[in-house]
mmCIF file of C-alpha atoms and ligand atoms in Angstrom:
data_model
loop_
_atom_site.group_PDB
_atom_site.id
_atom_site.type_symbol
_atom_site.label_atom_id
_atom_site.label_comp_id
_atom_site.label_asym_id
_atom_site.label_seq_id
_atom_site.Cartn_x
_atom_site.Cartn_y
_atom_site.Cartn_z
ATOM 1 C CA UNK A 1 86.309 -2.518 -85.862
ATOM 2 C CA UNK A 2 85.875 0.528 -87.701
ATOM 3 C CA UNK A 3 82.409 1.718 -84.774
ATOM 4 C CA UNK A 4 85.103 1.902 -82.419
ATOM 5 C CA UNK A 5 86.959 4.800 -83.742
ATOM 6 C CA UNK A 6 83.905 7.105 -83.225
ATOM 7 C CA UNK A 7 82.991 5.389 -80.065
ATOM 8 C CA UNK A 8 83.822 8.060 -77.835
ATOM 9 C CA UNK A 9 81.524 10.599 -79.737
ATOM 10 C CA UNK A 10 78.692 8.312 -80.367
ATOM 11 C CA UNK A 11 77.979 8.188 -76.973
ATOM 12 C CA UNK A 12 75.959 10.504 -74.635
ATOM 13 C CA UNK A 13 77.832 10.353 -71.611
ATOM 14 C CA UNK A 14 80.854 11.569 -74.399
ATOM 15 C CA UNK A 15 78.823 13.914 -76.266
ATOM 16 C CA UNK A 16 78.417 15.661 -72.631
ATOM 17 C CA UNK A 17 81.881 15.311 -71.114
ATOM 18 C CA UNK A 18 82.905 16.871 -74.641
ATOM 19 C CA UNK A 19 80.984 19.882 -74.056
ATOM 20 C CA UNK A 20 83.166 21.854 -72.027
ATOM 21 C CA UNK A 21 86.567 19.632 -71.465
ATOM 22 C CA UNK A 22 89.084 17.008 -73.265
ATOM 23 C CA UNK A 23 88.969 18.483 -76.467
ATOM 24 C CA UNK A 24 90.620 21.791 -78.324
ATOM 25 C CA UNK A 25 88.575 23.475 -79.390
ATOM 26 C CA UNK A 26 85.897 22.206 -76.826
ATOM 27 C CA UNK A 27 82.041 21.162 -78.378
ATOM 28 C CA UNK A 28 81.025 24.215 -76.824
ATOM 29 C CA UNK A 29 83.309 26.242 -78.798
ATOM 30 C CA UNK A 30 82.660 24.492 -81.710
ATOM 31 C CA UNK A 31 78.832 24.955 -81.088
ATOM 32 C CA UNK A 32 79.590 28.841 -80.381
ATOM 33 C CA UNK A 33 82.112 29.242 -83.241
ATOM 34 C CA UNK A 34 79.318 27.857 -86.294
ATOM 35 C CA UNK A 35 76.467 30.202 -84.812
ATOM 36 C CA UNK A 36 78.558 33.193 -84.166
ATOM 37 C CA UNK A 37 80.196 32.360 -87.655
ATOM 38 C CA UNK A 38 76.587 32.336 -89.203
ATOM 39 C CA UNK A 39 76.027 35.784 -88.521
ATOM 40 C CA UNK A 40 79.976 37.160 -88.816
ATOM 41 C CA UNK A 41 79.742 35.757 -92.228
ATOM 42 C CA UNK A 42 76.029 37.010 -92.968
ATOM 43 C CA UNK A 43 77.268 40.759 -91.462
ATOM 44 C CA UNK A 44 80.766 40.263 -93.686
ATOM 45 C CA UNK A 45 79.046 39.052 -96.600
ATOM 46 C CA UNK A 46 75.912 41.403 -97.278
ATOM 47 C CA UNK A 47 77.997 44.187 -98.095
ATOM 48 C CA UNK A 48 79.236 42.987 -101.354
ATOM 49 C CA UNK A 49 75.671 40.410 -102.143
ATOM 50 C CA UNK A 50 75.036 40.611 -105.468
ATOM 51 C CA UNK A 51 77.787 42.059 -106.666
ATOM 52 C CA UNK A 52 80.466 40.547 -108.874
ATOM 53 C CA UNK A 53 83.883 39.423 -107.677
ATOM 54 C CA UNK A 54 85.190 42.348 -110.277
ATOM 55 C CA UNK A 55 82.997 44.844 -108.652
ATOM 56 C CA UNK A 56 84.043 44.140 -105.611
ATOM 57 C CA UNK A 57 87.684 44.233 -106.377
ATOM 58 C CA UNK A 58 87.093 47.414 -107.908
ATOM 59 C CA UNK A 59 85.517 48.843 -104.965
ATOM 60 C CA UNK A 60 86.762 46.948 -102.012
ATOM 61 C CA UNK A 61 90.042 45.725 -102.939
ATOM 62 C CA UNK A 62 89.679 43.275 -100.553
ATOM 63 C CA UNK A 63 86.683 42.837 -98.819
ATOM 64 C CA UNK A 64 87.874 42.249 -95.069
ATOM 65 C CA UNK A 65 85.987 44.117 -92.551
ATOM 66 C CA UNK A 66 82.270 44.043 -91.423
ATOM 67 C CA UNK A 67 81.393 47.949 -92.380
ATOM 68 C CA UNK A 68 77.968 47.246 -93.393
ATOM 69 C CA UNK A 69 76.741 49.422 -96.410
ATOM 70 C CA UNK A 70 75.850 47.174 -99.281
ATOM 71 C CA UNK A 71 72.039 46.979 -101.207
ATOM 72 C CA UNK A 72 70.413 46.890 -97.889
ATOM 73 C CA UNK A 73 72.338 49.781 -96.853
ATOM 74 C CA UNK A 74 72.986 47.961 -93.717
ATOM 75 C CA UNK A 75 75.054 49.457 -90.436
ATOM 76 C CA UNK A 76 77.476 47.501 -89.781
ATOM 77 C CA UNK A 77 77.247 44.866 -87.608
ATOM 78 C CA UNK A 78 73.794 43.652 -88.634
ATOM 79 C CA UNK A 79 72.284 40.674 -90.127
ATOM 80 C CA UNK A 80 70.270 39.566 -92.349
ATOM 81 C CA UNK A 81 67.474 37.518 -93.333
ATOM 82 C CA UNK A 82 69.902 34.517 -93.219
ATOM 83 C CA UNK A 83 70.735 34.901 -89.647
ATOM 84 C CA UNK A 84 67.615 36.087 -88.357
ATOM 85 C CA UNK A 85 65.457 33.380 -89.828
ATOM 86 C CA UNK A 86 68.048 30.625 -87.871
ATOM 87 C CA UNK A 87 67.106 32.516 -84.582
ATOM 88 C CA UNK A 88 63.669 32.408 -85.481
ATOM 89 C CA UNK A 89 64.144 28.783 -85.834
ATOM 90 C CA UNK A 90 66.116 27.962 -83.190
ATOM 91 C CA UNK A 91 63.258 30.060 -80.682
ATOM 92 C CA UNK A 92 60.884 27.744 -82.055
ATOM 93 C CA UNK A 93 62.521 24.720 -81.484
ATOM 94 C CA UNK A 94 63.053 25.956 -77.839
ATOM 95 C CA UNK A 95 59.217 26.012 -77.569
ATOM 96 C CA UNK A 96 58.230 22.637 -79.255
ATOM 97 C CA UNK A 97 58.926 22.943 -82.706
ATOM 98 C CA UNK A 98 60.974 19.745 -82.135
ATOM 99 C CA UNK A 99 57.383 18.235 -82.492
ATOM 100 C CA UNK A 100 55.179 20.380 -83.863
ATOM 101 C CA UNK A 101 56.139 22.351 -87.182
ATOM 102 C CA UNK A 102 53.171 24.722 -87.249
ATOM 103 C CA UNK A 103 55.143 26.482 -83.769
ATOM 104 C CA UNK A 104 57.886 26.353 -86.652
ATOM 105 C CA UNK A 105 56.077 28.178 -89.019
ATOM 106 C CA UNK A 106 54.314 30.650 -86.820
ATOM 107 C CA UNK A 107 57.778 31.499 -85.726
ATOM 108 C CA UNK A 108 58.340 32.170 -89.396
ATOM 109 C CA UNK A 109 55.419 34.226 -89.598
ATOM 110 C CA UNK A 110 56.355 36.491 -86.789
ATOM 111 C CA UNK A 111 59.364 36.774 -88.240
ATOM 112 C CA UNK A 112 58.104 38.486 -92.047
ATOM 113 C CA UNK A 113 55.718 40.011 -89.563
ATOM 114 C CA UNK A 114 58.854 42.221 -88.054
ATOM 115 C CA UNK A 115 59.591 43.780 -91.002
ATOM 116 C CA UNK A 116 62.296 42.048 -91.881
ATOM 117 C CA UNK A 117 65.519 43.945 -94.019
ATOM 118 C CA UNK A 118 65.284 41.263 -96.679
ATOM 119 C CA UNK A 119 63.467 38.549 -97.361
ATOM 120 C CA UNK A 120 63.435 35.901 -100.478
ATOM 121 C CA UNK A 121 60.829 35.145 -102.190
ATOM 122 C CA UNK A 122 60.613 31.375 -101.679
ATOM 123 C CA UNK A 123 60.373 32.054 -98.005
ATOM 124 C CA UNK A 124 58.153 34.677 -98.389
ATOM 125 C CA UNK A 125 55.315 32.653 -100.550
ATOM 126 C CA UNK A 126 55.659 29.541 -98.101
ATOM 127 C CA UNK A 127 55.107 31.805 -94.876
ATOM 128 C CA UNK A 128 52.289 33.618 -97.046
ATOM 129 C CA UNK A 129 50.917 29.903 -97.881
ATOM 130 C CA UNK A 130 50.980 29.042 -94.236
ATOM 131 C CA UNK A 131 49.204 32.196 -93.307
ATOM 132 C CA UNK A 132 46.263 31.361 -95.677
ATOM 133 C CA UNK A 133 46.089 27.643 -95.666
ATOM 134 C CA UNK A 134 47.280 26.418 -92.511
ATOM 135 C CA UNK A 135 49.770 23.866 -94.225
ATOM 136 C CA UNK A 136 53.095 23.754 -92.897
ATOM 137 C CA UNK A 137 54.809 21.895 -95.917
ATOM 138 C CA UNK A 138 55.009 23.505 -99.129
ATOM 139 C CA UNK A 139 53.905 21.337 -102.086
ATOM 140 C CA UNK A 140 57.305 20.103 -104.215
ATOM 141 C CA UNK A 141 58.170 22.945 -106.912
ATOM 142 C CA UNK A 142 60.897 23.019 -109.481
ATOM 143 C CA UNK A 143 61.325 26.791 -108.552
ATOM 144 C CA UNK A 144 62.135 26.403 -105.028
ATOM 145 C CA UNK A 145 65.966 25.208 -105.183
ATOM 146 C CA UNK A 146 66.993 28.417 -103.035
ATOM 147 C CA UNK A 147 69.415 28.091 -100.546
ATOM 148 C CA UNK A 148 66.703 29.875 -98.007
ATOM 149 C CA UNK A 149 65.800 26.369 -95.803
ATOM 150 C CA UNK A 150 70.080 25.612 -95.858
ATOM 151 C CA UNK A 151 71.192 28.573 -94.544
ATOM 152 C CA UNK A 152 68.920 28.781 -91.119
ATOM 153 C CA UNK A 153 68.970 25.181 -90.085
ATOM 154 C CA UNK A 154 71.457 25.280 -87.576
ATOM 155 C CA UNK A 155 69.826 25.369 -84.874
ATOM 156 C CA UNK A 156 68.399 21.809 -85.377
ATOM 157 C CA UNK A 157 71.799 20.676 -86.074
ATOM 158 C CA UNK A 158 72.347 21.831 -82.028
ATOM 159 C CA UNK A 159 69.023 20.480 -81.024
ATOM 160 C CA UNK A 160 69.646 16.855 -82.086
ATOM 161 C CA UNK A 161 73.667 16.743 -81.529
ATOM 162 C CA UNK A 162 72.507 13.323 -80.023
ATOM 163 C CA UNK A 163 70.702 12.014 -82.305
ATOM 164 C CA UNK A 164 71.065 11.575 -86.385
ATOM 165 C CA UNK A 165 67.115 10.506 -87.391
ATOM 166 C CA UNK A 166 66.138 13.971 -85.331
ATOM 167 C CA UNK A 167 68.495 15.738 -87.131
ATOM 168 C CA UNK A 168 67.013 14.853 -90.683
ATOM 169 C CA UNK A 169 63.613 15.012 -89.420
ATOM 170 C CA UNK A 170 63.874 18.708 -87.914
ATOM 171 C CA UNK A 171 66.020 19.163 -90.959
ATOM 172 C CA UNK A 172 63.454 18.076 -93.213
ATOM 173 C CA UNK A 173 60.334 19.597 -91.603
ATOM 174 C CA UNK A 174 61.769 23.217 -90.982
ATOM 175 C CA UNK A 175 63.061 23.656 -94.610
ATOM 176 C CA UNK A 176 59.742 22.234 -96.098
ATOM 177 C CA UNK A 177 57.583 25.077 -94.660
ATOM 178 C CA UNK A 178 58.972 27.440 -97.299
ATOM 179 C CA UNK A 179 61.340 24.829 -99.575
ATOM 180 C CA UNK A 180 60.195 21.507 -101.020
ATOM 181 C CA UNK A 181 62.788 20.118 -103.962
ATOM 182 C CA UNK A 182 65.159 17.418 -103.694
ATOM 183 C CA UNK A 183 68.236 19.692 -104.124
ATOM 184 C CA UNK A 184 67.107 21.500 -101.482
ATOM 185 C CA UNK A 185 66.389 18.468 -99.114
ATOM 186 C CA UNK A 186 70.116 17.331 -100.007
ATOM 187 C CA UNK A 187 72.138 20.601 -99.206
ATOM 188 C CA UNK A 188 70.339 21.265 -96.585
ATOM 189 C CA UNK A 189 71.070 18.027 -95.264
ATOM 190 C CA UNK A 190 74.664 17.571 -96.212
ATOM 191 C CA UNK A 191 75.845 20.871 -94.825
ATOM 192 C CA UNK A 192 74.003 20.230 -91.650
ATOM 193 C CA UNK A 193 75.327 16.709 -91.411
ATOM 194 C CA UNK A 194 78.974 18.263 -92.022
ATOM 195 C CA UNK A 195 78.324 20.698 -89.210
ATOM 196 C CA UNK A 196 77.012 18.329 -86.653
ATOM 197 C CA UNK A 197 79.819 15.801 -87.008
ATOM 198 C CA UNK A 198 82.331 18.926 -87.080
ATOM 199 C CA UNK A 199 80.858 20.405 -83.912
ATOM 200 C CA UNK A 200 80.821 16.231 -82.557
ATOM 201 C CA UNK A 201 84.871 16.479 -82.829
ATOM 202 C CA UNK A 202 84.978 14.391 -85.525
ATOM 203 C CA UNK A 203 87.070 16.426 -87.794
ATOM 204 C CA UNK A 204 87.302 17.057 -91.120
ATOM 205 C CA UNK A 205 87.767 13.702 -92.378
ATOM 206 C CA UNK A 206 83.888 13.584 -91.405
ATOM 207 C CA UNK A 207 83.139 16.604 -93.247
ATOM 208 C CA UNK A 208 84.579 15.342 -96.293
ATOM 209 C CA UNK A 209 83.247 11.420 -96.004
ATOM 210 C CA UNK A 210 79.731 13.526 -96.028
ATOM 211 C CA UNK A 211 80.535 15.617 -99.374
ATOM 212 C CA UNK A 212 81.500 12.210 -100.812
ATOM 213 C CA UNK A 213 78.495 10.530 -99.995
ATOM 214 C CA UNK A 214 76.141 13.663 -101.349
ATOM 215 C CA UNK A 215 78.633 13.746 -104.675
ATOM 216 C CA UNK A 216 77.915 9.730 -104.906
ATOM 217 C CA UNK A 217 74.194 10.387 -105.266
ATOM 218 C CA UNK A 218 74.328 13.927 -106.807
ATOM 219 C CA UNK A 219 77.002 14.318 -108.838
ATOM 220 C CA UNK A 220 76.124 17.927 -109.536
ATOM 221 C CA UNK A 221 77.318 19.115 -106.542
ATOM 222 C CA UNK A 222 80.975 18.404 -107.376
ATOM 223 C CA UNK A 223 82.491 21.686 -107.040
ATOM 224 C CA UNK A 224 86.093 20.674 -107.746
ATOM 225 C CA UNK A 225 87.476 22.396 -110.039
ATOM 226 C CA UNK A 226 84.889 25.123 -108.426
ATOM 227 C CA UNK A 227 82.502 25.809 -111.334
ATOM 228 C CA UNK A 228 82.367 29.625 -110.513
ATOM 229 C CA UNK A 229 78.715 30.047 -109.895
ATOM 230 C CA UNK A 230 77.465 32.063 -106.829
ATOM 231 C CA UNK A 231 74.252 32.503 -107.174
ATOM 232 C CA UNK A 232 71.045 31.806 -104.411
ATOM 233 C CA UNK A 233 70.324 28.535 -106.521
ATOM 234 C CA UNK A 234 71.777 25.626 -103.524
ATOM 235 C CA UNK A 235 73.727 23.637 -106.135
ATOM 236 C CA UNK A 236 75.931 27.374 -106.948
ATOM 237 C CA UNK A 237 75.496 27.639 -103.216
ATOM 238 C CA UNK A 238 77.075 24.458 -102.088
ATOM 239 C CA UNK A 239 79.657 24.981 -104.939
ATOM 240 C CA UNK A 240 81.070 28.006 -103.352
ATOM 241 C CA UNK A 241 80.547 26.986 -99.383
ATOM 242 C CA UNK A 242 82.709 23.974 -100.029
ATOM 243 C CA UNK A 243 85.010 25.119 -102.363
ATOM 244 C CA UNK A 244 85.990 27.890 -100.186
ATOM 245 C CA UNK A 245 85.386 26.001 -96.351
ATOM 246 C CA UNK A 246 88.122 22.720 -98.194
ATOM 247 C CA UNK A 247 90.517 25.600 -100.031
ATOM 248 C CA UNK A 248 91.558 26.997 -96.939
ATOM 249 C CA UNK A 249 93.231 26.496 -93.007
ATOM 250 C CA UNK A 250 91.347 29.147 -90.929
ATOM 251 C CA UNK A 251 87.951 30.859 -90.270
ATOM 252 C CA UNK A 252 89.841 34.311 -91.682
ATOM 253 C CA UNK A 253 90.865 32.977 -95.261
ATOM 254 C CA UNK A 254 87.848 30.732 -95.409
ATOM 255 C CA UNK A 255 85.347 33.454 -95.013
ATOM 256 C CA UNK A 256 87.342 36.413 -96.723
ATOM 257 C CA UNK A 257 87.911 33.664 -99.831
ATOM 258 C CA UNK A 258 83.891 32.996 -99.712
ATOM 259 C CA UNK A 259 82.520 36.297 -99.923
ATOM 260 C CA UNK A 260 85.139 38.139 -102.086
ATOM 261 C CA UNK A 261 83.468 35.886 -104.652
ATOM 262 C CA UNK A 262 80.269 38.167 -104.751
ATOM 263 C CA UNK A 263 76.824 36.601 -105.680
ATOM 264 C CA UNK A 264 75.159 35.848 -102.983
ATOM 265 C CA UNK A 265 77.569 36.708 -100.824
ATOM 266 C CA UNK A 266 75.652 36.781 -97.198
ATOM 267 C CA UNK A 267 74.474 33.367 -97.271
ATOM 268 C CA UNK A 268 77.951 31.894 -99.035
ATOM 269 C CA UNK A 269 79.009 33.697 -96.080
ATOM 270 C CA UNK A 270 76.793 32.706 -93.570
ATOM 271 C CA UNK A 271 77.350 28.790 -94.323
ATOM 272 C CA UNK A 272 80.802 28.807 -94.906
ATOM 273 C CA UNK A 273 81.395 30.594 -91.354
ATOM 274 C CA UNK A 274 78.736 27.564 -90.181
ATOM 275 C CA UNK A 275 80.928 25.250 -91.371
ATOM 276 C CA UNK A 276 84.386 27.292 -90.648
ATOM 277 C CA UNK A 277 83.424 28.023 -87.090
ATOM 278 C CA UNK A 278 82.243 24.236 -86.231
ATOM 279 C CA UNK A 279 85.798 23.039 -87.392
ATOM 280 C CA UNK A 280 87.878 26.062 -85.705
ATOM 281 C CA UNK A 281 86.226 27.076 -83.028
ATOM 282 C CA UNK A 282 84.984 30.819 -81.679
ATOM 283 C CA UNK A 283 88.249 31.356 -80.588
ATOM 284 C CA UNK A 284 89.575 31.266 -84.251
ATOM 285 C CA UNK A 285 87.095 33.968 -85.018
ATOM 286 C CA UNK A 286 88.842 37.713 -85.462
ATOM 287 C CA UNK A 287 88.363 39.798 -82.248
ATOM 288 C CA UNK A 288 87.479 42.753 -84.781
ATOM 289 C CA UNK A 289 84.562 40.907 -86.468
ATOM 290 C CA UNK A 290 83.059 39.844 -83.318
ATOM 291 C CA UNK A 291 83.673 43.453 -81.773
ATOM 292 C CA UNK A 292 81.341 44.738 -84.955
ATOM 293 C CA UNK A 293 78.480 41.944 -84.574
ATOM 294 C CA UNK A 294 75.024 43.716 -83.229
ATOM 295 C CA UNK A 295 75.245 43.134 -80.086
ATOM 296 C CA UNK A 296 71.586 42.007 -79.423
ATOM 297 C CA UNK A 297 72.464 39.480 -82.010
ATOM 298 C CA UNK A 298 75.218 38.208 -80.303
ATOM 299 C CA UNK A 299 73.890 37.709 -76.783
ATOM 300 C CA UNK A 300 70.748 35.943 -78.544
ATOM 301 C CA UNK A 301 73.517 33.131 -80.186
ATOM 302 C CA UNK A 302 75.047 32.840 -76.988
ATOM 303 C CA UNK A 303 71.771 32.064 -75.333
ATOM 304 C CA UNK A 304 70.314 30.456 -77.802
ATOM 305 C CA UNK A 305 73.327 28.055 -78.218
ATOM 306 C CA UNK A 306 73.342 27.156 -74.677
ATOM 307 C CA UNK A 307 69.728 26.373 -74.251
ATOM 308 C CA UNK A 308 69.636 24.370 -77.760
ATOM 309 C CA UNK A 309 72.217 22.137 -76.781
ATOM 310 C CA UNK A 310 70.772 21.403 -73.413
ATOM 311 C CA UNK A 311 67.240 20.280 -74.759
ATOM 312 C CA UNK A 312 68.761 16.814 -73.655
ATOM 313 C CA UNK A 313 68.848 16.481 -70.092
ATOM 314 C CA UNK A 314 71.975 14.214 -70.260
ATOM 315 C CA UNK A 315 73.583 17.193 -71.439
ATOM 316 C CA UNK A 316 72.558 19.701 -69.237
ATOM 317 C CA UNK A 317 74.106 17.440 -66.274
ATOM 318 C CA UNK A 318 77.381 19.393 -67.284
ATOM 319 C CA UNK A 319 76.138 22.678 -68.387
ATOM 320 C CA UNK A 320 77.359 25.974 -65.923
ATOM 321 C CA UNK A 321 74.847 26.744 -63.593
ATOM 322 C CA UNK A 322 72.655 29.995 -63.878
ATOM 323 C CA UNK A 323 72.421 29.499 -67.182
ATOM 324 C CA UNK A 324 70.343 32.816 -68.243
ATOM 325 C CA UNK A 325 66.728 32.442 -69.834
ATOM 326 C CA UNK A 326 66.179 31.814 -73.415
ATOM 327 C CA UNK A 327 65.999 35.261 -75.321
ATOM 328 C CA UNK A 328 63.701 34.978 -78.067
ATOM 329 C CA UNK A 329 64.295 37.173 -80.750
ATOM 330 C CA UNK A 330 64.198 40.692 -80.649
ATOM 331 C CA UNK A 331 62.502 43.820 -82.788
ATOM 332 C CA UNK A 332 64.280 45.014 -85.127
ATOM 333 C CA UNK A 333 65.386 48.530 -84.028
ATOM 334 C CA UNK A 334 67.037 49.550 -87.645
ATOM 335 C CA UNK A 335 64.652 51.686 -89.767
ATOM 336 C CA UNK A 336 66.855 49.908 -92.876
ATOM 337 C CA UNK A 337 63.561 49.701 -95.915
ATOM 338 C CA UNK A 338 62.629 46.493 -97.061
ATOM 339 C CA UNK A 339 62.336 45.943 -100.708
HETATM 340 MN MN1 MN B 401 70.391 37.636 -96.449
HETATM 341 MN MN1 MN B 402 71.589 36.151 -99.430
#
């Protein structure tokens, strides 16, 4: 029967034994490898956002190396709004935003309330709304198809590993704070289902069964041939994630191939190394880009990671012992100007 293929995985006792042993890479690594991706790709990506794939060519030849720079005028190293919104996220849902979305959206708040290096402006009217009216779900719009509630919900794809209807709902409730539109709701969605069953072991015939099942509802998400859009609108978005994540065999080409494309370049960055690092693992990610990631940012994945993924007590059974305290996200210590 066709249940009993994913029967190992769909299992707790699994899930757990899967965290740190039988598999290679192990869930752990897979876990590690889409947050640390995230940012790598974020940090990669934001020196080249907005330009065009010519531009960049022009400038860059290739864009390989994390050397900051870009619009933001970024050191290198550092993340953006895409990255730091997921920690903020991922914080909250350490302190109960698994059931309560206003700790969500105060997390948000404190968040625009760091002064930020960038921030869009779908995210910033839905924190602003929550500020003045209390309500933590933005009304549906036609104008808020961003990819801005996409590109930080990883961290609920770690808190509910275990369970799918958790997933959607933490999903659902985190992105509509700033985000409420159906194309929104479905990216979001699909690329967090992708990465959850990627970082489950499942492979990529998972990833793909997911795309087909979005494409079956939506059809314009199809991306093949890839329609050559990269802009912050999650349909372009999507386009260019998948495009570039199914065109390719390692974390390397996947996110060189992703943000040498230009547009929006962090966040096509940030989601593709989601997906890139679920499949590969962290150990597939260059030495030299992890060497360049802020360091601050990277202890607060590794922490984070750990402590998201043992919300579940049948999980933390097999987690190492002395696992450090949460670290909730830090001030930003650049003086880099918002605009
Ligand atoms: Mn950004
Ligand atoms: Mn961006």
């Amino acid at each position: 029967m066709e249940l009993h293929a994913r029967a190992p995985h769909d299992s707790l006792a699994g899930l757990a034994r899967n965290l740190f042993m039988d598999t290679n890479p192990t869930l752990m690594q897979r876990a590690l490898g889409a947050y640390l991706g995230l940012a790598i790709g974020d940090a990669l990506g934001a020196t080249v956002e907005f330009m065009t794939a010519r531009e960049i060519a022009a400038i860059h030849g290739v864009h390989h190396n994390i050397v900051g720079g870009g619009w933001l005028r970024l050191k290198a190293g550092q993340v953006t709004d895409d990255t730091e919104m997921a920690l903020a996220l991922g914080d909250a849902l350490l302190r109960g935003g698994l059931d309560d979305a206003n700790v969500i959206a105060r997390a948000y708040v404190t968040w625009m309330q760091s002064c930020p290096v960038d921030i869009g402006n779908t995210c910033r009217r839905g924190i602003r709304r929550f500020m003045l009216q209390g309500t933590t779900a933005a009304t549906a719009a036609p104008d808020s198809a961003g990819n801005g509630a996409a590109m930080r919900n990883l961290p609920a794809v770690l808190a509910t590993l275990h369970d799918e209807n958790a997933f959607e709902e933490t999903s659902i409730t985190q992105a509509h704070v700033t985000h409420n539109h159906p194309l929104s709701d479905a990216g979001t969605l699909t690329l967090g289902r992708m990465t959850r069953r990627l970082i489950r072991g499942e492979g990529l015939a998972a990833a793909h069964a997911e795309v087909a099942l979005l494409l079956e509802y939506i059809s314009e998400f199809r991306f093949s041939p890839w329609p050559g859009m990269t802009s912050g609108y999650i349909v372009d978005t999507v386009q260019t994630v998948l495009d570039a994540f199914f065109t390719t065999t390692s974390f390397e080409d996947c996110l060189v191939k992703v943000v040498n494309r230009g547009g929006d370049a962090d966040t096509t960055g940030a989601l593709a190394g989601q997906l890139a690092g679920a499949l590969y693992g962290v150990d597939a990610i260059p030495e030299r880009w992890l060497k360049k990631l802020a360091p601050n940012v990277h202890t607060a994945i590794r922490e984070q990671t750990i402590h998201l993924l043992a919300l579940r007590p049948e999980i933390q059974e097999v987690m190492p012992k002395h696992c450090p305290a949460p670290v909730h996200l830090r001030p930003r210590t650049t003086t880099a100007t918002a605009i």
